[in-house]
Amino acid sequence: MIADYHIHTPLCGHASGEPREYVEQAIVVGLSEIGFSDHLPLSMYQQPGYAMRRDDVERYVGLVQDLAREYASDITILLGSEVDFFERSFEQDAELLAQYPFDYAIGSVHFVGDGFAYDHPDNRTHMREYGVDTVYLASYALVAKAASTGLFRIIGHLDLAKKHGHRPQDAGAVASAASAALQAIKAAGSAIELNTAGWRKPVGEAYPAPDLLAEAAALGIPLTFGSDAHQPGEVGADFDRAVRLARSCGYTGALRLSAGVIEELPR
Ligand code: ZN
Ligand code: FE
Ligand code: FE
Ligand code: ZN
């Protein structure tokens, strides 16, 4: 079975359940490998409930390592982190990451401009005032910059701008920006994730959309899978459907991080 590399813990302030319950759910649904990827503390726009606190990073690392040891005979557990990408602070974030033995980092863009958290549920109604196309274009530009830092093994939820169901007006310009982001990801050698959380959001579509996934497959960009679980029952959510989608878009394999190899997708 494919691995789930996008799993949160309650340390971020907006997920529920015990970390151990996420592991047990992974075993129940038949995963042989997972990675925790909780939100690294934000160095900018610090608001409570967005990410783990700076003081909790050590605790997070310890708890994932403890679970990895405890469950070693049942499942491989990697230590990852989802990092909010900010042009002005990524060097600080890289320093923080380097202090701990992270197996990988997911680079995610959740903020555009001067701190507009476009994916936050409270901002669903503010997307239009801010400008839907502005959010799409700015987020893809930041994704491209995030990739080019080389800091991220995986680029998270590529087209998160669609989360609340807003579609761009200038679809052509947005598609070009998305292509540029994919080119940067390709050049950096990063993977993208097929993130199934979009199926649970107003947009009702996994990230990225099929056309972008096909474009990524054609470029030979490696693929991982992520549930973006914020509660234990979401671990591995909709992975069968995700594998079918990946295949239909031209993917035949997925990246197994522990081994660093592309493995054939299950039938
Ligand atoms: Zn989260
Ligand atoms: Fe995210
Ligand atoms: Fe996440
Ligand atoms: Zn995420």
GROMACS .gro file of C-alpha atoms and ligand atoms in nm:
model
  271
    1MET     CA    1   0.000   0.000   0.000
    2ILE     CA    2   0.112   0.356  -0.062
    3ALA     CA    3   0.236   0.575   0.222
    4ASP     CA    4   0.065   0.874   0.384
    5TYR     CA    5   0.319   1.153   0.431
    6HIS     CA    6   0.085   1.432   0.535
    7ILE     CA    7  -0.039   1.377   0.891
    8HIS     CA    8  -0.084   1.636   1.165
    9THR     CA    9  -0.092   1.613   1.544
   10PRO     CA   10  -0.279   1.814   1.807
   11LEU     CA   11   0.040   2.013   1.873
   12CYS     CA   12  -0.054   2.246   1.584
   13GLY     CA   13  -0.358   2.362   1.778
   14HIS     CA   14  -0.621   2.268   1.519
   15ALA     CA   15  -0.608   1.888   1.504
   16SER     CA   16  -0.771   1.639   1.737
   17GLY     CA   17  -0.696   1.298   1.887
   18GLU     CA   18  -0.377   1.148   2.024
   19PRO     CA   19  -0.074   1.103   1.796
   20ARG     CA   20  -0.084   0.731   1.873
   21GLU     CA   21  -0.439   0.708   1.738
   22TYR     CA   22  -0.316   0.833   1.398
   23VAL     CA   23  -0.062   0.550   1.393
   24GLU     CA   24  -0.320   0.291   1.493
   25GLN     CA   25  -0.556   0.411   1.223
   26ALA     CA   26  -0.274   0.384   0.967
   27ILE     CA   27  -0.223   0.023   1.069
   28VAL     CA   28  -0.598  -0.046   1.057
   29VAL     CA   29  -0.624   0.085   0.700
   30GLY     CA   30  -0.323  -0.121   0.597
   31LEU     CA   31  -0.049   0.138   0.552
   32SER     CA   32   0.307   0.016   0.597
   33GLU     CA   33   0.461   0.360   0.606
   34ILE     CA   34   0.353   0.705   0.723
   35GLY     CA   35   0.515   1.035   0.799
   36PHE     CA   36   0.402   1.291   1.051
   37SER     CA   37   0.420   1.640   0.902
   38ASP     CA   38   0.286   1.878   1.159
   39HIS     CA   39   0.300   2.252   1.101
   40LEU     CA   40   0.641   2.397   1.184
   41PRO     CA   41   0.612   2.714   1.395
   42LEU     CA   42   0.548   3.020   1.180
   43SER     CA   43   0.826   3.272   1.185
   44MET     CA   44   0.587   3.531   1.042
   45TYR     CA   45   0.222   3.618   1.108
   46GLN     CA   46   0.220   3.420   1.431
   47GLN     CA   47  -0.138   3.354   1.525
   48PRO     CA   48  -0.238   3.095   1.784
   49GLY     CA   49  -0.379   2.774   1.643
   50TYR     CA   50  -0.199   2.782   1.307
   51ALA     CA   51   0.110   2.582   1.390
   52MET     CA   52   0.298   2.425   1.676
   53ARG     CA   53   0.461   2.658   1.924
   54ARG     CA   54   0.837   2.702   1.910
   55ASP     CA   55   0.859   2.542   2.254
   56ASP     CA   56   0.681   2.231   2.127
   57VAL     CA   57   0.914   2.138   1.839
   58GLU     CA   58   1.137   1.934   2.067
   59ARG     CA   59   0.834   1.757   2.211
   60TYR     CA   60   0.697   1.687   1.863
   61VAL     CA   61   1.025   1.535   1.746
   62GLY     CA   62   1.045   1.322   2.060
   63LEU     CA   63   0.692   1.194   2.036
   64VAL     CA   64   0.727   1.094   1.670
   65GLN     CA   65   1.058   0.920   1.743
   66ASP     CA   66   0.903   0.737   2.038
   67LEU     CA   67   0.609   0.619   1.826
   68ALA     CA   68   0.847   0.512   1.548
   69ARG     CA   69   1.036   0.292   1.793
   70GLU     CA   70   0.727   0.155   1.962
   71TYR     CA   71   0.553   0.060   1.637
   72ALA     CA   72   0.864  -0.036   1.439
   73SER     CA   73   0.750  -0.394   1.386
   74ASP     CA   74   0.413  -0.283   1.244
   75ILE     CA   75   0.481   0.030   1.044
   76THR     CA   76   0.758   0.267   0.933
   77ILE     CA   77   0.707   0.614   1.080
   78LEU     CA   78   0.902   0.908   0.941
   79LEU     CA   79   0.959   1.247   1.096
   80GLY     CA   80   0.848   1.525   0.868
   81SER     CA   81   0.711   1.873   0.892
   82GLU     CA   82   0.481   2.095   0.689
   83VAL     CA   83   0.657   2.427   0.655
   84ASP     CA   84   0.478   2.748   0.564
   85PHE     CA   85   0.683   2.910   0.294
   86PHE     CA   86   0.763   3.279   0.335
   87GLU     CA   87   1.019   3.447   0.113
   88ARG     CA   88   1.141   3.662   0.400
   89SER     CA   89   1.190   3.388   0.656
   90PHE     CA   90   1.271   3.062   0.485
   91GLU     CA   91   1.635   3.081   0.592
   92GLN     CA   92   1.526   3.091   0.957
   93ASP     CA   93   1.293   2.801   0.890
   94ALA     CA   94   1.575   2.606   0.729
   95GLU     CA   95   1.788   2.665   1.039
   96LEU     CA   96   1.512   2.538   1.263
   97LEU     CA   97   1.465   2.228   1.046
   98ALA     CA   98   1.837   2.160   1.051
   99GLN     CA   99   1.836   2.142   1.432
  100TYR     CA  100   1.638   1.817   1.428
  101PRO     CA  101   1.668   1.491   1.234
  102PHE     CA  102   1.373   1.552   1.003
  103ASP     CA  103   1.337   1.293   0.727
  104TYR     CA  104   1.162   1.541   0.499
  105ALA     CA  105   0.979   1.870   0.484
  106ILE     CA  106   0.664   1.958   0.291
  107GLY     CA  107   0.673   2.311   0.155
  108SER     CA  108   0.328   2.467   0.166
  109VAL     CA  109   0.192   2.807   0.077
  110HIS     CA  110  -0.101   2.912   0.298
  111PHE     CA  111  -0.034   3.288   0.299
  112VAL     CA  112  -0.008   3.539   0.016
  113GLY     CA  113   0.074   3.909   0.018
  114ASP     CA  114   0.108   4.053   0.366
  115GLY     CA  115  -0.027   3.757   0.552
  116PHE     CA  116  -0.360   3.675   0.388
  117ALA     CA  117  -0.426   3.316   0.498
  118TYR     CA  118  -0.639   3.233   0.198
  119ASP     CA  119  -0.715   2.875   0.296
  120HIS     CA  120  -0.839   2.961   0.645
  121PRO     CA  121  -1.213   2.889   0.678
  122ASP     CA  122  -1.268   3.242   0.816
  123ASN     CA  123  -1.131   3.385   0.492
  124ARG     CA  124  -1.364   3.195   0.262
  125THR     CA  125  -1.581   3.505   0.237
  126HIS     CA  126  -1.283   3.736   0.193
  127MET     CA  127  -1.145   3.567  -0.118
  128ARG     CA  128  -1.340   3.787  -0.358
  129GLU     CA  129  -1.246   4.116  -0.191
  130TYR     CA  130  -0.882   4.010  -0.197
  131GLY     CA  131  -0.914   3.891  -0.555
  132VAL     CA  132  -0.949   3.527  -0.650
  133ASP     CA  133  -0.705   3.551  -0.941
  134THR     CA  134  -0.461   3.745  -0.722
  135VAL     CA  135  -0.459   3.460  -0.471
  136TYR     CA  136  -0.408   3.196  -0.740
  137LEU     CA  137  -0.127   3.386  -0.914
  138ALA     CA  138   0.050   3.484  -0.592
  139SER     CA  139   0.028   3.133  -0.449
  140TYR     CA  140   0.177   2.972  -0.761
  141ALA     CA  141   0.455   3.231  -0.769
  142LEU     CA  142   0.535   3.144  -0.406
  143VAL     CA  143   0.520   2.772  -0.478
  144ALA     CA  144   0.780   2.825  -0.752
  145LYS     CA  145   1.000   3.018  -0.509
  146ALA     CA  146   0.953   2.756  -0.238
  147ALA     CA  147   1.061   2.483  -0.478
  148SER     CA  148   1.365   2.674  -0.593
  149THR     CA  149   1.500   2.693  -0.235
  150GLY     CA  150   1.558   2.318  -0.256
  151LEU     CA  151   1.444   2.287   0.105
  152PHE     CA  152   1.139   2.077   0.038
  153ARG     CA  153   1.127   1.710  -0.056
  154ILE     CA  154   0.756   1.754  -0.122
  155ILE     CA  155   0.552   2.053  -0.234
  156GLY     CA  156   0.214   2.049  -0.059
  157HIS     CA  157  -0.137   2.089  -0.201
  158LEU     CA  158  -0.033   2.268  -0.522
  159ASP     CA  159  -0.366   2.434  -0.601
  160LEU     CA  160  -0.487   2.509  -0.248
  161ALA     CA  161  -0.632   2.838  -0.377
  162LYS     CA  162  -0.936   2.642  -0.497
  163LYS     CA  163  -1.015   2.508  -0.149
  164HIS     CA  164  -1.333   2.709  -0.090
  165GLY     CA  165  -1.451   2.651  -0.446
  166HIS     CA  166  -1.343   2.981  -0.604
  167ARG     CA  167  -1.240   2.947  -0.969
  168PRO     CA  168  -1.015   3.198  -1.145
  169GLN     CA  169  -1.151   3.436  -1.407
  170ASP     CA  170  -0.838   3.443  -1.620
  171ALA     CA  171  -0.794   3.069  -1.638
  172GLY     CA  172  -0.516   3.098  -1.898
  173ALA     CA  173  -0.297   3.324  -1.687
  174VAL     CA  174  -0.349   3.103  -1.384
  175ALA     CA  175  -0.268   2.790  -1.583
  176SER     CA  176   0.058   2.952  -1.700
  177ALA     CA  177   0.150   3.036  -1.340
  178ALA     CA  178   0.076   2.678  -1.238
  179SER     CA  179   0.295   2.548  -1.522
  180ALA     CA  180   0.577   2.775  -1.411
  181ALA     CA  181   0.543   2.637  -1.058
  182LEU     CA  182   0.559   2.281  -1.191
  183GLN     CA  183   0.869   2.367  -1.394
  184ALA     CA  184   1.035   2.500  -1.077
  185ILE     CA  185   0.938   2.184  -0.888
  186LYS     CA  186   1.081   1.973  -1.169
  187ALA     CA  187   1.404   2.174  -1.172
  188ALA     CA  188   1.440   2.139  -0.794
  189GLY     CA  189   1.385   1.764  -0.806
  190SER     CA  190   1.104   1.788  -0.551
  191ALA     CA  191   0.794   1.571  -0.546
  192ILE     CA  192   0.435   1.687  -0.539
  193GLU     CA  193   0.166   1.529  -0.327
  194LEU     CA  194  -0.175   1.407  -0.422
  195ASN     CA  195  -0.352   1.551  -0.119
  196THR     CA  196  -0.692   1.394  -0.058
  197ALA     CA  197  -0.813   1.663   0.185
  198GLY     CA  198  -0.960   1.859  -0.105
  199TRP     CA  199  -1.229   1.592  -0.136
  200ARG     CA  200  -1.338   1.685   0.216
  201LYS     CA  201  -1.344   2.060   0.146
  202PRO     CA  202  -1.602   2.282  -0.032
  203VAL     CA  203  -1.420   2.243  -0.367
  204GLY     CA  204  -1.474   1.866  -0.355
  205GLU     CA  205  -1.159   1.796  -0.559
  206ALA     CA  206  -0.824   1.656  -0.451
  207TYR     CA  207  -0.511   1.872  -0.482
  208PRO     CA  208  -0.388   1.906  -0.748
  209ALA     CA  209  -0.663   1.903  -1.010
  210PRO     CA  210  -0.641   1.626  -1.273
  211ASP     CA  211  -0.502   1.853  -1.546
  212LEU     CA  212  -0.218   1.968  -1.321
  213LEU     CA  213  -0.154   1.614  -1.207
  214ALA     CA  214  -0.129   1.503  -1.569
  215GLU     CA  215   0.109   1.790  -1.641
  216ALA     CA  216   0.325   1.686  -1.344
  217ALA     CA  217   0.323   1.323  -1.458
  218ALA     CA  218   0.431   1.427  -1.807
  219LEU     CA  219   0.719   1.624  -1.656
  220GLY     CA  220   0.826   1.319  -1.455
  221ILE     CA  221   0.776   1.489  -1.119
  222PRO     CA  222   0.767   1.224  -0.842
  223LEU     CA  223   0.440   1.179  -0.657
  224THR     CA  224   0.356   1.116  -0.292
  225PHE     CA  225   0.017   1.077  -0.128
  226GLY     CA  226  -0.112   1.267   0.172
  227SER     CA  227  -0.439   1.269   0.361
  228ASP     CA  228  -0.361   1.593   0.546
  229ALA     CA  229  -0.522   1.419   0.844
  230HIS     CA  230  -0.621   1.653   1.125
  231GLN     CA  231  -0.805   1.374   1.308
  232PRO     CA  232  -0.714   1.006   1.337
  233GLY     CA  233  -1.000   0.881   1.116
  234GLU     CA  234  -0.862   1.076   0.821
  235VAL     CA  235  -0.532   0.887   0.793
  236GLY     CA  236  -0.514   0.724   0.449
  237ALA     CA  237  -0.853   0.873   0.358
  238ASP     CA  238  -0.963   0.808  -0.001
  239PHE     CA  239  -0.630   0.654  -0.098
  240ASP     CA  240  -0.788   0.394  -0.329
  241ARG     CA  241  -0.962   0.673  -0.516
  242ALA     CA  242  -0.637   0.873  -0.517
  243VAL     CA  243  -0.444   0.586  -0.672
  244ARG     CA  244  -0.705   0.553  -0.945
  245LEU     CA  245  -0.684   0.926  -1.009
  246ALA     CA  246  -0.303   0.917  -1.024
  247ARG     CA  247  -0.314   0.632  -1.273
  248SER     CA  248  -0.571   0.807  -1.488
  249CYS     CA  249  -0.339   1.110  -1.501
  250GLY     CA  250  -0.041   0.907  -1.616
  251TYR     CA  251   0.135   0.811  -1.294
  252THR     CA  252   0.246   0.450  -1.257
  253GLY     CA  253   0.453   0.486  -0.938
  254ALA     CA  254   0.490   0.682  -0.618
  255LEU     CA  255   0.789   0.789  -0.414
  256ARG     CA  256   0.866   0.582  -0.104
  257LEU     CA  257   1.067   0.821   0.109
  258SER     CA  258   1.224   0.566   0.345
  259ALA     CA  259   1.387   0.388   0.054
  260GLY     CA  260   1.417   0.686  -0.180
  261VAL     CA  261   1.271   0.486  -0.467
  262ILE     CA  262   0.970   0.501  -0.693
  263GLU     CA  263   0.739   0.208  -0.626
  264GLU     CA  264   0.473   0.077  -0.858
  265LEU     CA  265   0.123   0.193  -0.764
  266PRO     CA  266  -0.105  -0.080  -0.633
  267ARG     CA  267  -0.372  -0.217  -0.867
  268ZN      ZN  268  -0.331   2.210   0.958
  269FE      FE  269  -0.136   2.293   0.441
  270FE      FE  270  -0.138   1.987   0.641
  271ZN      ZN  271  -0.164   2.088   0.448
   0.00000   0.00000   0.00000
